[in-house]
Amino acid sequence: EIVLTQSPGTLSLSPGERATLSCRASQSVSNSYLAWYQQKPGQAPRLLIYGASTRATDIPDRFSGSGSGTDFTLTISRLEPEDFAVYYCQQCSNSPFTFGQGTKLEIK
Amino acid sequence: QVQLVESGGGVVQPGRSLRLSCAASGFTFSNLAMHWVRQAPGKGLEWVSVISGDGNNKYYADSVKGRFTVSRDNSGSTLYLQMNSLRAEDTAVYYCARRNVAGYFYGMDVWGQGTTVTV
């Protein structure tokens, strides 16, 4: 089983700032089959990024993903008020399709 | 529009069974693998199971293997999760999700609103 570790656990930033979220895998994620999701309280997760760097439909271009192998990053270039939420990475290469424990992005 | 609607959640005693359903609409259900993902209160997301579009291939998380069974009715565009021998640690919101139309290994692009199971 691939274990994903996200850091930091909580990130406190202000609107307009840049956010960098990390996801590290215990073993290489094949073909960069790594996805990122955003979840707000009381809502289902929303797919942001798949294949490590491809934005999902209707996702603003301030969201970008990068990385390969075992190290992946989600970057939000300029935070908008609606971006404050919990973010999860997920490896989609091998069953079980594990999630990271999440990074909470909170308003400073 | 594309929609997934879960049902069947509720309060159940340990050791008992429950069956969740997920009604799909707005897309060709039989073409896409479907997932179940759960979230315990105040916790993160946990992948539970996936079933291929034709129903022939199924995979499970170790935590539910041997107790949960995923199935689907393509004629009725419905996904199921049969949960047996339920434990307190199965308490969670259960989401069904569609595999990304961009490809099997590209995550889940449509999610239901979730149904709550309390054991």
mmCIF file with all atom_site columns, C-alpha atoms in Angstrom:
data_model
loop_
_atom_site.group_PDB
_atom_site.id
_atom_site.type_symbol
_atom_site.label_atom_id
_atom_site.label_alt_id
_atom_site.label_comp_id
_atom_site.label_asym_id
_atom_site.label_entity_id
_atom_site.label_seq_id
_atom_site.pdbx_PDB_ins_code
_atom_site.Cartn_x
_atom_site.Cartn_y
_atom_site.Cartn_z
_atom_site.occupancy
_atom_site.B_iso_or_equiv
_atom_site.pdbx_formal_charge
_atom_site.auth_seq_id
_atom_site.auth_comp_id
_atom_site.auth_asym_id
_atom_site.auth_atom_id
_atom_site.pdbx_PDB_model_num
ATOM 1   C CA . GLU A 1 1   ? 0.000   0.000  0.000   1.00 0.00 ? 1   GLU A CA 1
ATOM 2   C CA . ILE A 1 2   ? 1.243   3.457  -0.927  1.00 0.00 ? 2   ILE A CA 1
ATOM 3   C CA . VAL A 1 3   ? 1.172   5.821  2.058   1.00 0.00 ? 3   VAL A CA 1
ATOM 4   C CA . LEU A 1 4   ? 0.785   9.516  1.279   1.00 0.00 ? 4   LEU A CA 1
ATOM 5   C CA . THR A 1 5   ? 2.015   12.121 3.745   1.00 0.00 ? 5   THR A CA 1
ATOM 6   C CA . GLN A 1 6   ? 0.832   15.694 3.320   1.00 0.00 ? 6   GLN A CA 1
ATOM 7   C CA . SER A 1 7   ? 2.522   18.737 4.780   1.00 0.00 ? 7   SER A CA 1
ATOM 8   C CA . PRO A 1 8   ? 1.964   20.998 6.480   1.00 0.00 ? 8   PRO A CA 1
ATOM 9   C CA . GLY A 1 9   ? -1.025  19.805 8.455   1.00 0.00 ? 9   GLY A CA 1
ATOM 10  C CA . THR A 1 10  ? -2.320  23.356 8.665   1.00 0.00 ? 10  THR A CA 1
ATOM 11  C CA . LEU A 1 11  ? -1.299  26.364 6.584   1.00 0.00 ? 11  LEU A CA 1
ATOM 12  C CA . SER A 1 12  ? -2.271  29.869 7.694   1.00 0.00 ? 12  SER A CA 1
ATOM 13  C CA . LEU A 1 13  ? -2.145  32.473 4.938   1.00 0.00 ? 13  LEU A CA 1
ATOM 14  C CA . SER A 1 14  ? -3.906  35.654 3.851   1.00 0.00 ? 14  SER A CA 1
ATOM 15  C CA . PRO A 1 15  ? -5.924  36.250 0.682   1.00 0.00 ? 15  PRO A CA 1
ATOM 16  C CA . GLY A 1 16  ? -3.632  37.190 -2.181  1.00 0.00 ? 16  GLY A CA 1
ATOM 17  C CA . GLU A 1 17  ? -0.734  35.124 -0.887  1.00 0.00 ? 17  GLU A CA 1
ATOM 18  C CA . ARG A 1 18  ? 0.728   32.038 -2.528  1.00 0.00 ? 18  ARG A CA 1
ATOM 19  C CA . ALA A 1 19  ? 0.061   28.586 -1.043  1.00 0.00 ? 19  ALA A CA 1
ATOM 20  C CA . THR A 1 20  ? 2.320   25.578 -1.506  1.00 0.00 ? 20  THR A CA 1
ATOM 21  C CA . LEU A 1 21  ? 1.055   22.182 -0.331  1.00 0.00 ? 21  LEU A CA 1
ATOM 22  C CA . SER A 1 22  ? 3.172   19.043 -0.363  1.00 0.00 ? 22  SER A CA 1
ATOM 23  C CA . CYS A 1 23  ? 2.313   15.370 -0.814  1.00 0.00 ? 23  CYS A CA 1
ATOM 24  C CA . ARG A 1 24  ? 4.999   12.720 -0.400  1.00 0.00 ? 24  ARG A CA 1
ATOM 25  C CA . ALA A 1 25  ? 4.485   9.072  -1.294  1.00 0.00 ? 25  ALA A CA 1
ATOM 26  C CA . SER A 1 26  ? 6.079   6.071  0.415   1.00 0.00 ? 26  SER A CA 1
ATOM 27  C CA . GLN A 1 27  ? 6.896   4.655  -3.022  1.00 0.00 ? 27  GLN A CA 1
ATOM 28  C CA . SER A 1 28  ? 6.876   5.956  -6.551  1.00 0.00 ? 28  SER A CA 1
ATOM 29  C CA . VAL A 1 29  ? 3.455   6.783  -8.000  1.00 0.00 ? 29  VAL A CA 1
ATOM 30  C CA . SER A 1 30  ? 3.316   5.231  -11.463 1.00 0.00 ? 30  SER A CA 1
ATOM 31  C CA . ASN A 1 31  ? 2.921   7.615  -14.390 1.00 0.00 ? 31  ASN A CA 1
ATOM 32  C CA . SER A 1 32  ? 2.261   10.452 -11.935 1.00 0.00 ? 32  SER A CA 1
ATOM 33  C CA . TYR A 1 33  ? -1.259  9.183  -11.312 1.00 0.00 ? 33  TYR A CA 1
ATOM 34  C CA . LEU A 1 34  ? -1.733  11.644 -8.479  1.00 0.00 ? 34  LEU A CA 1
ATOM 35  C CA . ALA A 1 35  ? -4.882  13.698 -7.903  1.00 0.00 ? 35  ALA A CA 1
ATOM 36  C CA . TRP A 1 36  ? -5.713  16.653 -5.677  1.00 0.00 ? 36  TRP A CA 1
ATOM 37  C CA . TYR A 1 37  ? -9.100  17.457 -4.163  1.00 0.00 ? 37  TYR A CA 1
ATOM 38  C CA . GLN A 1 38  ? -10.583 20.387 -2.294  1.00 0.00 ? 38  GLN A CA 1
ATOM 39  C CA . GLN A 1 39  ? -13.186 19.864 0.410   1.00 0.00 ? 39  GLN A CA 1
ATOM 40  C CA . LYS A 1 40  ? -15.192 22.530 2.208   1.00 0.00 ? 40  LYS A CA 1
ATOM 41  C CA . PRO A 1 41  ? -17.187 21.867 5.405   1.00 0.00 ? 41  PRO A CA 1
ATOM 42  C CA . GLY A 1 42  ? -20.344 19.876 4.777   1.00 0.00 ? 42  GLY A CA 1
ATOM 43  C CA . GLN A 1 43  ? -19.530 19.338 1.111   1.00 0.00 ? 43  GLN A CA 1
ATOM 44  C CA . ALA A 1 44  ? -18.247 16.484 -0.990  1.00 0.00 ? 44  ALA A CA 1
ATOM 45  C CA . PRO A 1 45  ? -14.687 16.692 -2.285  1.00 0.00 ? 45  PRO A CA 1
ATOM 46  C CA . ARG A 1 46  ? -14.045 18.388 -5.622  1.00 0.00 ? 46  ARG A CA 1
ATOM 47  C CA . LEU A 1 47  ? -11.420 17.202 -8.075  1.00 0.00 ? 47  LEU A CA 1
ATOM 48  C CA . LEU A 1 48  ? -8.859  19.914 -8.773  1.00 0.00 ? 48  LEU A CA 1
ATOM 49  C CA . ILE A 1 49  ? -5.892  18.239 -10.425 1.00 0.00 ? 49  ILE A CA 1
ATOM 50  C CA . TYR A 1 50  ? -5.280  14.836 -11.970 1.00 0.00 ? 50  TYR A CA 1
ATOM 51  C CA . GLY A 1 51  ? -2.246  13.218 -13.536 1.00 0.00 ? 51  GLY A CA 1
ATOM 52  C CA . ALA A 1 52  ? -0.218  15.384 -11.123 1.00 0.00 ? 52  ALA A CA 1
ATOM 53  C CA . SER A 1 53  ? -0.543  18.528 -13.254 1.00 0.00 ? 53  SER A CA 1
ATOM 54  C CA . THR A 1 54  ? -3.748  18.616 -15.318 1.00 0.00 ? 54  THR A CA 1
ATOM 55  C CA . ARG A 1 55  ? -6.492  20.900 -14.077 1.00 0.00 ? 55  ARG A CA 1
ATOM 56  C CA . ALA A 1 56  ? -9.960  19.364 -13.942 1.00 0.00 ? 56  ALA A CA 1
ATOM 57  C CA . THR A 1 57  ? -12.890 20.974 -15.728 1.00 0.00 ? 57  THR A CA 1
ATOM 58  C CA . ASP A 1 58  ? -13.725 24.518 -14.587 1.00 0.00 ? 58  ASP A CA 1
ATOM 59  C CA . ILE A 1 59  ? -10.809 24.734 -12.150 1.00 0.00 ? 59  ILE A CA 1
ATOM 60  C CA . PRO A 1 60  ? -9.257  28.221 -12.152 1.00 0.00 ? 60  PRO A CA 1
ATOM 61  C CA . ASP A 1 61  ? -5.714  28.553 -13.451 1.00 0.00 ? 61  ASP A CA 1
ATOM 62  C CA . ARG A 1 62  ? -4.460  29.847 -10.098 1.00 0.00 ? 62  ARG A CA 1
ATOM 63  C CA . PHE A 1 63  ? -4.400  26.143 -9.134  1.00 0.00 ? 63  PHE A CA 1
ATOM 64  C CA . SER A 1 64  ? -1.449  24.194 -10.449 1.00 0.00 ? 64  SER A CA 1
ATOM 65  C CA . GLY A 1 65  ? 0.087   20.818 -9.713  1.00 0.00 ? 65  GLY A CA 1
ATOM 66  C CA . SER A 1 66  ? 3.590   19.502 -10.223 1.00 0.00 ? 66  SER A CA 1
ATOM 67  C CA . GLY A 1 67  ? 5.864   16.651 -9.292  1.00 0.00 ? 67  GLY A CA 1
ATOM 68  C CA . SER A 1 68  ? 6.634   13.058 -10.125 1.00 0.00 ? 68  SER A CA 1
ATOM 69  C CA . GLY A 1 69  ? 7.856   9.885  -8.490  1.00 0.00 ? 69  GLY A CA 1
ATOM 70  C CA . THR A 1 70  ? 7.326   10.390 -4.765  1.00 0.00 ? 70  THR A CA 1
ATOM 71  C CA . ASP A 1 71  ? 7.085   14.178 -4.407  1.00 0.00 ? 71  ASP A CA 1
ATOM 72  C CA . PHE A 1 72  ? 4.129   16.253 -5.526  1.00 0.00 ? 72  PHE A CA 1
ATOM 73  C CA . THR A 1 73  ? 3.038   19.833 -4.973  1.00 0.00 ? 73  THR A CA 1
ATOM 74  C CA . LEU A 1 74  ? -0.204  21.758 -5.255  1.00 0.00 ? 74  LEU A CA 1
ATOM 75  C CA . THR A 1 75  ? 0.265   25.495 -5.679  1.00 0.00 ? 75  THR A CA 1
ATOM 76  C CA . ILE A 1 76  ? -2.395  28.180 -5.419  1.00 0.00 ? 76  ILE A CA 1
ATOM 77  C CA . SER A 1 77  ? -0.835  31.281 -6.898  1.00 0.00 ? 77  SER A CA 1
ATOM 78  C CA . ARG A 1 78  ? -3.013  33.992 -5.330  1.00 0.00 ? 78  ARG A CA 1
ATOM 79  C CA . LEU A 1 79  ? -5.447  32.901 -2.657  1.00 0.00 ? 79  LEU A CA 1
ATOM 80  C CA . GLU A 1 80  ? -9.073  33.878 -2.995  1.00 0.00 ? 80  GLU A CA 1
ATOM 81  C CA . PRO A 1 81  ? -11.423 33.806 0.017   1.00 0.00 ? 81  PRO A CA 1
ATOM 82  C CA . GLU A 1 82  ? -13.167 30.707 -1.372  1.00 0.00 ? 82  GLU A CA 1
ATOM 83  C CA . ASP A 1 83  ? -9.901  28.731 -1.472  1.00 0.00 ? 83  ASP A CA 1
ATOM 84  C CA . PHE A 1 84  ? -9.731  28.274 2.287   1.00 0.00 ? 84  PHE A CA 1
ATOM 85  C CA . ALA A 1 85  ? -10.596 24.607 2.732   1.00 0.00 ? 85  ALA A CA 1
ATOM 86  C CA . VAL A 1 86  ? -9.011  21.189 3.272   1.00 0.00 ? 86  VAL A CA 1
ATOM 87  C CA . TYR A 1 87  ? -6.935  19.702 0.454   1.00 0.00 ? 87  TYR A CA 1
ATOM 88  C CA . TYR A 1 88  ? -6.253  16.022 -0.116  1.00 0.00 ? 88  TYR A CA 1
ATOM 89  C CA . CYS A 1 89  ? -3.925  14.203 -2.455  1.00 0.00 ? 89  CYS A CA 1
ATOM 90  C CA . GLN A 1 90  ? -4.738  10.717 -3.722  1.00 0.00 ? 90  GLN A CA 1
ATOM 91  C CA . GLN A 1 91  ? -2.655  8.178  -5.568  1.00 0.00 ? 91  GLN A CA 1
ATOM 92  C CA . CYS A 1 92  ? -4.616  6.543  -8.368  1.00 0.00 ? 92  CYS A CA 1
ATOM 93  C CA . SER A 1 93  ? -2.014  4.119  -9.672  1.00 0.00 ? 93  SER A CA 1
ATOM 94  C CA . ASN A 1 94  ? -2.476  1.093  -7.439  1.00 0.00 ? 94  ASN A CA 1
ATOM 95  C CA . SER A 1 95  ? -5.267  -0.318 -5.325  1.00 0.00 ? 95  SER A CA 1
ATOM 96  C CA . PRO A 1 96  ? -5.873  0.629  -2.555  1.00 0.00 ? 96  PRO A CA 1
ATOM 97  C CA . PHE A 1 97  ? -6.196  4.136  -3.970  1.00 0.00 ? 97  PHE A CA 1
ATOM 98  C CA . THR A 1 98  ? -5.042  5.869  -0.812  1.00 0.00 ? 98  THR A CA 1
ATOM 99  C CA . PHE A 1 99  ? -5.509  9.477  0.249   1.00 0.00 ? 99  PHE A CA 1
ATOM 100 C CA . GLY A 1 100 ? -3.196  11.696 2.216   1.00 0.00 ? 100 GLY A CA 1
ATOM 101 C CA . GLN A 1 101 ? -4.368  12.903 5.614   1.00 0.00 ? 101 GLN A CA 1
ATOM 102 C CA . GLY A 1 102 ? -5.143  16.380 4.301   1.00 0.00 ? 102 GLY A CA 1
ATOM 103 C CA . THR A 1 103 ? -3.839  19.927 4.653   1.00 0.00 ? 103 THR A CA 1
ATOM 104 C CA . LYS A 1 104 ? -6.130  22.537 6.152   1.00 0.00 ? 104 LYS A CA 1
ATOM 105 C CA . LEU A 1 105 ? -5.678  25.930 4.542   1.00 0.00 ? 105 LEU A CA 1
ATOM 106 C CA . GLU A 1 106 ? -6.956  28.574 6.934   1.00 0.00 ? 106 GLU A CA 1
ATOM 107 C CA . ILE A 1 107 ? -7.210  32.339 6.867   1.00 0.00 ? 107 ILE A CA 1
ATOM 108 C CA . LYS A 1 108 ? -4.470  34.094 8.808   1.00 0.00 ? 108 LYS A CA 1
ATOM 109 C CA . GLN B 2 1   ? -26.925 17.062 -15.627 1.00 0.00 ? 1   GLN B CA 1
ATOM 110 C CA . VAL B 2 2   ? -24.517 14.535 -14.190 1.00 0.00 ? 2   VAL B CA 1
ATOM 111 C CA . GLN B 2 3   ? -25.638 13.502 -10.734 1.00 0.00 ? 3   GLN B CA 1
ATOM 112 C CA . LEU B 2 4   ? -25.002 10.872 -8.077  1.00 0.00 ? 4   LEU B CA 1
ATOM 113 C CA . VAL B 2 5   ? -27.443 10.422 -5.209  1.00 0.00 ? 5   VAL B CA 1
ATOM 114 C CA . GLU B 2 6   ? -26.652 8.108  -2.315  1.00 0.00 ? 6   GLU B CA 1
ATOM 115 C CA . SER B 2 7   ? -29.226 6.557  -0.002  1.00 0.00 ? 7   SER B CA 1
ATOM 116 C CA . GLY B 2 8   ? -29.545 3.794  2.548   1.00 0.00 ? 8   GLY B CA 1
ATOM 117 C CA . GLY B 2 9   ? -27.565 5.232  5.421   1.00 0.00 ? 9   GLY B CA 1
ATOM 118 C CA . GLY B 2 10  ? -28.790 5.092  8.992   1.00 0.00 ? 10  GLY B CA 1
ATOM 119 C CA . VAL B 2 11  ? -28.121 3.931  12.526  1.00 0.00 ? 11  VAL B CA 1
ATOM 120 C CA . VAL B 2 12  ? -27.303 0.258  12.942  1.00 0.00 ? 12  VAL B CA 1
ATOM 121 C CA . GLN B 2 13  ? -26.002 -1.907 15.769  1.00 0.00 ? 13  GLN B CA 1
ATOM 122 C CA . PRO B 2 14  ? -22.549 -3.494 15.631  1.00 0.00 ? 14  PRO B CA 1
ATOM 123 C CA . GLY B 2 15  ? -22.528 -6.786 13.778  1.00 0.00 ? 15  GLY B CA 1
ATOM 124 C CA . ARG B 2 16  ? -25.551 -5.927 11.665  1.00 0.00 ? 16  ARG B CA 1
ATOM 125 C CA . SER B 2 17  ? -25.762 -5.175 7.933   1.00 0.00 ? 17  SER B CA 1
ATOM 126 C CA . LEU B 2 18  ? -26.693 -2.245 5.744   1.00 0.00 ? 18  LEU B CA 1
ATOM 127 C CA . ARG B 2 19  ? -26.883 -1.696 2.005   1.00 0.00 ? 19  ARG B CA 1
ATOM 128 C CA . LEU B 2 20  ? -26.089 1.643  0.451   1.00 0.00 ? 20  LEU B CA 1
ATOM 129 C CA . SER B 2 21  ? -27.283 2.691  -2.990  1.00 0.00 ? 21  SER B CA 1
ATOM 130 C CA . CYS B 2 22  ? -26.058 5.329  -5.389  1.00 0.00 ? 22  CYS B CA 1
ATOM 131 C CA . ALA B 2 23  ? -28.360 6.374  -8.224  1.00 0.00 ? 23  ALA B CA 1
ATOM 132 C CA . ALA B 2 24  ? -26.554 7.799  -11.240 1.00 0.00 ? 24  ALA B CA 1
ATOM 133 C CA . SER B 2 25  ? -27.945 10.016 -13.970 1.00 0.00 ? 25  SER B CA 1
ATOM 134 C CA . GLY B 2 26  ? -26.765 12.219 -16.818 1.00 0.00 ? 26  GLY B CA 1
ATOM 135 C CA . PHE B 2 27  ? -24.068 9.921  -18.174 1.00 0.00 ? 27  PHE B CA 1
ATOM 136 C CA . THR B 2 28  ? -23.589 6.418  -19.563 1.00 0.00 ? 28  THR B CA 1
ATOM 137 C CA . PHE B 2 29  ? -23.243 4.586  -16.272 1.00 0.00 ? 29  PHE B CA 1
ATOM 138 C CA . SER B 2 30  ? -22.007 1.295  -17.683 1.00 0.00 ? 30  SER B CA 1
ATOM 139 C CA . ASN B 2 31  ? -18.986 2.940  -19.301 1.00 0.00 ? 31  ASN B CA 1
ATOM 140 C CA . LEU B 2 32  ? -17.313 4.052  -16.079 1.00 0.00 ? 32  LEU B CA 1
ATOM 141 C CA . ALA B 2 33  ? -15.830 2.486  -12.988 1.00 0.00 ? 33  ALA B CA 1
ATOM 142 C CA . MET B 2 34  ? -17.382 3.679  -9.744  1.00 0.00 ? 34  MET B CA 1
ATOM 143 C CA . HIS B 2 35  ? -15.863 4.195  -6.308  1.00 0.00 ? 35  HIS B CA 1
ATOM 144 C CA . TRP B 2 36  ? -16.963 4.330  -2.702  1.00 0.00 ? 36  TRP B CA 1
ATOM 145 C CA . VAL B 2 37  ? -15.091 6.680  -0.363  1.00 0.00 ? 37  VAL B CA 1
ATOM 146 C CA . ARG B 2 38  ? -15.871 7.305  3.297   1.00 0.00 ? 38  ARG B CA 1
ATOM 147 C CA . GLN B 2 39  ? -15.099 9.960  5.864   1.00 0.00 ? 39  GLN B CA 1
ATOM 148 C CA . ALA B 2 40  ? -15.336 9.349  9.588   1.00 0.00 ? 40  ALA B CA 1
ATOM 149 C CA . PRO B 2 41  ? -16.520 12.298 11.698  1.00 0.00 ? 41  PRO B CA 1
ATOM 150 C CA . GLY B 2 42  ? -13.828 14.983 11.795  1.00 0.00 ? 42  GLY B CA 1
ATOM 151 C CA . LYS B 2 43  ? -11.385 12.791 9.866   1.00 0.00 ? 43  LYS B CA 1
ATOM 152 C CA . GLY B 2 44  ? -9.934  12.576 6.381   1.00 0.00 ? 44  GLY B CA 1
ATOM 153 C CA . LEU B 2 45  ? -11.023 10.696 3.299   1.00 0.00 ? 45  LEU B CA 1
ATOM 154 C CA . GLU B 2 46  ? -10.642 6.911  3.108   1.00 0.00 ? 46  GLU B CA 1
ATOM 155 C CA . TRP B 2 47  ? -10.985 5.046  -0.169  1.00 0.00 ? 47  TRP B CA 1
ATOM 156 C CA . VAL B 2 48  ? -13.217 1.983  0.277   1.00 0.00 ? 48  VAL B CA 1
ATOM 157 C CA . SER B 2 49  ? -13.842 0.192  -3.001  1.00 0.00 ? 49  SER B CA 1
ATOM 158 C CA . VAL B 2 50  ? -13.993 0.382  -6.789  1.00 0.00 ? 50  VAL B CA 1
ATOM 159 C CA . ILE B 2 51  ? -15.927 -1.615 -9.371  1.00 0.00 ? 51  ILE B CA 1
ATOM 160 C CA . SER B 2 52  ? -15.282 -1.657 -13.106 1.00 0.00 ? 52  SER B CA 1
ATOM 161 C CA . GLY B 2 53  ? -17.900 -0.560 -15.600 1.00 0.00 ? 53  GLY B CA 1
ATOM 162 C CA . ASP B 2 54  ? -18.905 -4.114 -16.464 1.00 0.00 ? 54  ASP B CA 1
ATOM 163 C CA . GLY B 2 55  ? -18.880 -5.171 -12.819 1.00 0.00 ? 55  GLY B CA 1
ATOM 164 C CA . ASN B 2 56  ? -16.292 -7.876 -13.324 1.00 0.00 ? 56  ASN B CA 1
ATOM 165 C CA . ASN B 2 57  ? -13.416 -6.283 -11.425 1.00 0.00 ? 57  ASN B CA 1
ATOM 166 C CA . LYS B 2 58  ? -13.668 -5.177 -7.815  1.00 0.00 ? 58  LYS B CA 1
ATOM 167 C CA . TYR B 2 59  ? -11.113 -3.958 -5.317  1.00 0.00 ? 59  TYR B CA 1
ATOM 168 C CA . TYR B 2 60  ? -11.359 -3.151 -1.633  1.00 0.00 ? 60  TYR B CA 1
ATOM 169 C CA . ALA B 2 61  ? -9.482  -1.443 1.154   1.00 0.00 ? 61  ALA B CA 1
ATOM 170 C CA . ASP B 2 62  ? -8.034  -3.902 3.640   1.00 0.00 ? 62  ASP B CA 1
ATOM 171 C CA . SER B 2 63  ? -10.220 -2.399 6.370   1.00 0.00 ? 63  SER B CA 1
ATOM 172 C CA . VAL B 2 64  ? -13.414 -3.632 4.665   1.00 0.00 ? 64  VAL B CA 1
ATOM 173 C CA . LYS B 2 65  ? -12.230 -6.652 2.701   1.00 0.00 ? 65  LYS B CA 1
ATOM 174 C CA . GLY B 2 66  ? -14.347 -9.716 3.437   1.00 0.00 ? 66  GLY B CA 1
ATOM 175 C CA . ARG B 2 67  ? -17.131 -7.620 5.031   1.00 0.00 ? 67  ARG B CA 1
ATOM 176 C CA . PHE B 2 68  ? -18.194 -5.197 2.273   1.00 0.00 ? 68  PHE B CA 1
ATOM 177 C CA . THR B 2 69  ? -19.274 -6.075 -1.251  1.00 0.00 ? 69  THR B CA 1
ATOM 178 C CA . VAL B 2 70  ? -19.596 -3.617 -4.103  1.00 0.00 ? 70  VAL B CA 1
ATOM 179 C CA . SER B 2 71  ? -21.961 -4.307 -7.009  1.00 0.00 ? 71  SER B CA 1
ATOM 180 C CA . ARG B 2 72  ? -23.805 -2.459 -9.727  1.00 0.00 ? 72  ARG B CA 1
ATOM 181 C CA . ASP B 2 73  ? -26.948 -2.659 -11.829 1.00 0.00 ? 73  ASP B CA 1
ATOM 182 C CA . ASN B 2 74  ? -26.103 -1.085 -15.164 1.00 0.00 ? 74  ASN B CA 1
ATOM 183 C CA . SER B 2 75  ? -29.641 -1.426 -16.464 1.00 0.00 ? 75  SER B CA 1
ATOM 184 C CA . GLY B 2 76  ? -30.829 0.699  -13.548 1.00 0.00 ? 76  GLY B CA 1
ATOM 185 C CA . SER B 2 77  ? -27.736 2.949  -13.328 1.00 0.00 ? 77  SER B CA 1
ATOM 186 C CA . THR B 2 78  ? -27.296 2.115  -9.658  1.00 0.00 ? 78  THR B CA 1
ATOM 187 C CA . LEU B 2 79  ? -24.238 1.332  -7.562  1.00 0.00 ? 79  LEU B CA 1
ATOM 188 C CA . TYR B 2 80  ? -24.452 -0.612 -4.314  1.00 0.00 ? 80  TYR B CA 1
ATOM 189 C CA . LEU B 2 81  ? -22.360 -1.244 -1.239  1.00 0.00 ? 81  LEU B CA 1
ATOM 190 C CA . GLN B 2 82  ? -23.401 -4.193 0.925   1.00 0.00 ? 82  GLN B CA 1
ATOM 191 C CA . MET B 2 83  ? -21.897 -3.746 4.367   1.00 0.00 ? 83  MET B CA 1
ATOM 192 C CA . ASN B 2 84  ? -21.903 -6.740 6.714   1.00 0.00 ? 84  ASN B CA 1
ATOM 193 C CA . SER B 2 85  ? -20.493 -7.277 10.197  1.00 0.00 ? 85  SER B CA 1
ATOM 194 C CA . LEU B 2 86  ? -20.470 -3.557 10.810  1.00 0.00 ? 86  LEU B CA 1
ATOM 195 C CA . ARG B 2 87  ? -18.159 -2.103 13.428  1.00 0.00 ? 87  ARG B CA 1
ATOM 196 C CA . ALA B 2 88  ? -18.065 1.185  15.291  1.00 0.00 ? 88  ALA B CA 1
ATOM 197 C CA . GLU B 2 89  ? -15.101 2.238  13.151  1.00 0.00 ? 89  GLU B CA 1
ATOM 198 C CA . ASP B 2 90  ? -17.287 2.007  10.023  1.00 0.00 ? 90  ASP B CA 1
ATOM 199 C CA . THR B 2 91  ? -19.190 5.082  11.213  1.00 0.00 ? 91  THR B CA 1
ATOM 200 C CA . ALA B 2 92  ? -18.740 7.650  8.457   1.00 0.00 ? 92  ALA B CA 1
ATOM 201 C CA . VAL B 2 93  ? -20.248 9.590  5.630   1.00 0.00 ? 93  VAL B CA 1
ATOM 202 C CA . TYR B 2 94  ? -20.127 7.351  2.566   1.00 0.00 ? 94  TYR B CA 1
ATOM 203 C CA . TYR B 2 95  ? -19.684 8.933  -0.839  1.00 0.00 ? 95  TYR B CA 1
ATOM 204 C CA . CYS B 2 96  ? -20.043 7.334  -4.220  1.00 0.00 ? 96  CYS B CA 1
ATOM 205 C CA . ALA B 2 97  ? -17.908 8.851  -6.956  1.00 0.00 ? 97  ALA B CA 1
ATOM 206 C CA . ARG B 2 98  ? -17.434 8.414  -10.670 1.00 0.00 ? 98  ARG B CA 1
ATOM 207 C CA . ARG B 2 99  ? -14.040 7.708  -12.084 1.00 0.00 ? 99  ARG B CA 1
ATOM 208 C CA . ASN B 2 100 ? -12.720 10.623 -14.089 1.00 0.00 ? 100 ASN B CA 1
ATOM 209 C CA . VAL B 2 101 ? -13.924 10.508 -17.686 1.00 0.00 ? 101 VAL B CA 1
ATOM 210 C CA . ALA B 2 102 ? -10.377 11.463 -18.660 1.00 0.00 ? 102 ALA B CA 1
ATOM 211 C CA . GLY B 2 103 ? -9.150  8.035  -17.610 1.00 0.00 ? 103 GLY B CA 1
ATOM 212 C CA . TYR B 2 104 ? -9.325  5.259  -15.016 1.00 0.00 ? 104 TYR B CA 1
ATOM 213 C CA . PHE B 2 105 ? -6.197  6.399  -13.187 1.00 0.00 ? 105 PHE B CA 1
ATOM 214 C CA . TYR B 2 106 ? -7.170  10.062 -13.029 1.00 0.00 ? 106 TYR B CA 1
ATOM 215 C CA . GLY B 2 107 ? -9.185  10.280 -9.846  1.00 0.00 ? 107 GLY B CA 1
ATOM 216 C CA . MET B 2 108 ? -12.895 10.887 -9.348  1.00 0.00 ? 108 MET B CA 1
ATOM 217 C CA . ASP B 2 109 ? -14.565 13.767 -11.097 1.00 0.00 ? 109 ASP B CA 1
ATOM 218 C CA . VAL B 2 110 ? -18.167 13.566 -9.861  1.00 0.00 ? 110 VAL B CA 1
ATOM 219 C CA . TRP B 2 111 ? -19.233 12.887 -6.274  1.00 0.00 ? 111 TRP B CA 1
ATOM 220 C CA . GLY B 2 112 ? -22.532 12.351 -4.543  1.00 0.00 ? 112 GLY B CA 1
ATOM 221 C CA . GLN B 2 113 ? -23.593 14.332 -1.497  1.00 0.00 ? 113 GLN B CA 1
ATOM 222 C CA . GLY B 2 114 ? -22.936 11.399 0.835   1.00 0.00 ? 114 GLY B CA 1
ATOM 223 C CA . THR B 2 115 ? -25.027 9.231  3.141   1.00 0.00 ? 115 THR B CA 1
ATOM 224 C CA . THR B 2 116 ? -24.303 8.846  6.841   1.00 0.00 ? 116 THR B CA 1
ATOM 225 C CA . VAL B 2 117 ? -23.801 5.476  8.500   1.00 0.00 ? 117 VAL B CA 1
ATOM 226 C CA . THR B 2 118 ? -23.652 5.304  12.287  1.00 0.00 ? 118 THR B CA 1
ATOM 227 C CA . VAL B 2 119 ? -22.697 2.040  13.956  1.00 0.00 ? 119 VAL B CA 1
#
